[in-house]
XYZ file of N, CA and C in Angstrom:
201
model
N 154.832 77.724 179.465
C 155.316 78.985 179.384
C 154.793 79.848 180.541
N 153.508 79.672 181.029
C 153.148 80.417 182.225
C 153.733 80.235 183.385
N 154.302 78.939 183.688
C 155.037 78.692 184.912
C 156.260 79.497 184.998
N 156.988 79.678 184.016
C 158.360 80.508 184.093
C 157.880 81.953 184.255
N 156.962 82.427 183.502
C 156.486 83.819 183.616
C 156.044 84.037 184.964
N 155.267 83.282 185.741
C 154.849 83.510 187.172
C 156.026 83.489 187.964
N 156.918 82.713 187.815
C 158.086 82.545 188.569
C 159.044 83.878 188.699
N 159.172 84.261 187.331
C 160.027 85.435 187.062
C 159.263 86.629 187.749
N 158.005 86.878 187.459
C 157.302 87.965 188.039
C 157.347 88.021 189.555
N 157.209 86.756 190.156
C 157.259 86.536 191.583
C 158.585 86.966 192.184
N 159.673 86.642 191.406
C 160.889 86.958 191.910
C 161.023 88.439 191.914
N 160.644 88.977 190.834
C 160.808 90.489 190.569
C 160.071 91.170 191.680
N 158.767 90.803 191.950
C 157.990 91.464 192.889
C 158.531 91.183 194.441
N 159.056 90.115 194.587
C 159.733 89.735 195.901
C 160.956 90.677 196.236
N 161.809 90.923 195.157
C 162.951 91.639 195.314
C 162.497 93.192 195.522
N 161.639 93.616 194.542
C 161.184 95.017 194.774
C 160.701 95.297 196.072
N 159.632 94.403 196.550
C 159.322 94.558 197.921
C 160.287 94.688 199.006
N 161.219 93.748 198.973
C 162.350 93.796 199.865
C 163.075 95.224 199.819
N 163.270 95.541 198.613
C 164.032 96.851 198.584
C 163.228 98.091 199.092
N 161.837 98.032 198.902
C 161.058 99.169 199.429
C 161.101 99.080 201.028
N 161.248 97.807 201.696
C 161.305 97.700 203.089
C 162.646 98.199 203.571
N 163.574 98.032 202.758
C 164.882 98.498 203.257
C 165.112 99.926 203.131
N 164.534 100.579 202.078
C 164.505 102.047 201.978
C 163.597 102.771 203.035
N 162.798 102.120 203.586
C 161.928 102.831 204.611
C 162.967 102.809 205.991
N 162.736 104.093 206.774
C 163.453 104.159 207.833
C 162.991 102.931 208.861
N 163.906 102.543 209.781
C 163.529 101.608 210.747
C 162.478 102.121 211.785
N 161.723 101.357 212.312
C 160.727 101.679 213.309
C 161.379 102.410 214.609
N 162.442 102.057 214.855
C 163.246 102.649 215.949
C 163.815 104.021 215.743
N 163.894 104.288 214.378
C 164.466 105.612 213.964
C 163.436 106.854 214.440
N 163.830 107.767 215.166
C 162.881 108.981 215.720
C 162.382 109.778 214.482
N 163.303 109.758 213.261
C 162.929 110.510 212.062
C 161.940 109.718 211.219
N 161.415 108.673 211.599
C 160.408 107.891 210.726
C 159.127 108.461 210.723
N 158.752 108.620 209.323
C 157.425 109.400 209.054
C 156.308 108.353 208.738
N 155.303 108.884 208.420
C 154.167 108.080 207.804
C 154.419 107.673 206.418
N 155.205 108.341 205.552
C 155.719 107.876 204.437
C 156.612 106.488 204.478
N 157.462 106.596 205.520
C 158.183 105.359 205.748
C 157.207 104.189 206.158
N 156.372 104.295 206.915
C 155.225 103.324 207.336
C 154.667 102.872 206.037
N 154.161 103.749 205.197
C 153.473 103.400 203.888
C 154.308 102.583 202.963
N 155.614 103.085 202.810
C 156.714 102.330 202.045
C 156.895 100.989 202.533
N 157.004 100.825 203.827
C 157.244 99.388 204.491
C 156.216 98.645 204.132
N 154.944 99.183 204.306
C 153.751 98.371 204.203
C 153.684 97.792 202.857
N 153.865 98.785 201.779
C 153.808 98.555 200.289
C 154.887 97.401 200.013
N 156.041 97.499 200.647
C 157.017 96.521 200.407
C 156.744 95.155 200.803
N 156.138 95.253 201.928
C 155.637 93.954 202.559
C 154.520 93.250 201.678
N 153.634 93.900 201.290
C 152.630 93.450 200.496
C 153.200 93.023 199.085
N 154.100 93.699 198.575
C 154.582 93.415 197.294
C 155.340 92.161 197.310
N 156.153 91.923 198.467
C 156.956 90.700 198.661
C 156.000 89.667 198.843
N 154.878 89.606 199.529
C 153.827 88.734 199.776
C 153.299 88.224 198.343
N 152.970 89.170 197.540
C 152.469 89.008 196.186
C 153.460 88.136 195.456
N 154.633 88.482 195.453
C 155.780 87.882 194.819
C 155.936 86.331 195.157
N 155.791 86.131 196.443
C 155.783 84.572 197.108
C 154.420 83.990 196.418
N 153.439 84.592 196.336
C 152.105 83.911 195.752
C 152.364 83.666 194.272
N 152.904 84.576 193.523
C 153.251 84.344 192.181
C 154.119 83.056 191.965
N 155.366 83.030 192.835
C 156.182 81.953 192.680
C 155.349 80.725 192.993
N 154.470 80.613 193.945
C 153.834 79.461 194.318
C 152.957 78.997 193.155
N 152.172 80.089 192.445
C 151.376 79.799 191.334
C 152.158 79.159 190.293
N 153.493 79.651 190.281
C 154.296 79.048 189.000
C 154.625 77.623 189.284
N 154.826 77.305 190.578
C 155.112 75.896 190.951
C 154.090 75.051 190.676
N 152.781 75.456 191.116
C 151.675 74.694 190.826
C 151.510 74.492 189.366
N 151.518 75.448 188.565
C 151.531 75.451 187.108
C 152.499 74.253 186.657
N 153.634 74.196 187.159
C 154.652 73.288 186.747
C 154.351 71.891 187.077
N 153.787 71.758 188.284
C 153.282 70.279 188.813
C 152.081 69.870 188.050
N 151.108 70.766 187.742
C 149.860 70.430 187.137
C 149.869 70.529 185.527
N 150.815 71.298 185.025
C 150.736 71.736 183.666
C 150.132 72.944 183.524
N 150.278 73.514 182.308
C 149.719 75.114 182.041
C 148.182 74.839 181.648
N 147.551 73.770 181.872
C 146.251 73.559 181.602
C 145.222 74.201 182.676
N 145.725 74.649 183.750
C 144.900 75.322 184.779
C 144.583 76.786 184.456
């Protein structure tokens, strides 16, 4: 059961992270603010966290939920 949970959480975190990055103004936009920088950084970190959770779920699937 832990395998599926990790994969779902990973997918959600990755999607939310990508959405945060998309909401932040682009680096080339002259109206970009520090809040945009922060939102983009949060999104990038959350996307990376999601990828890690998905990997953890794959490992659990290969080794079993005993880890």
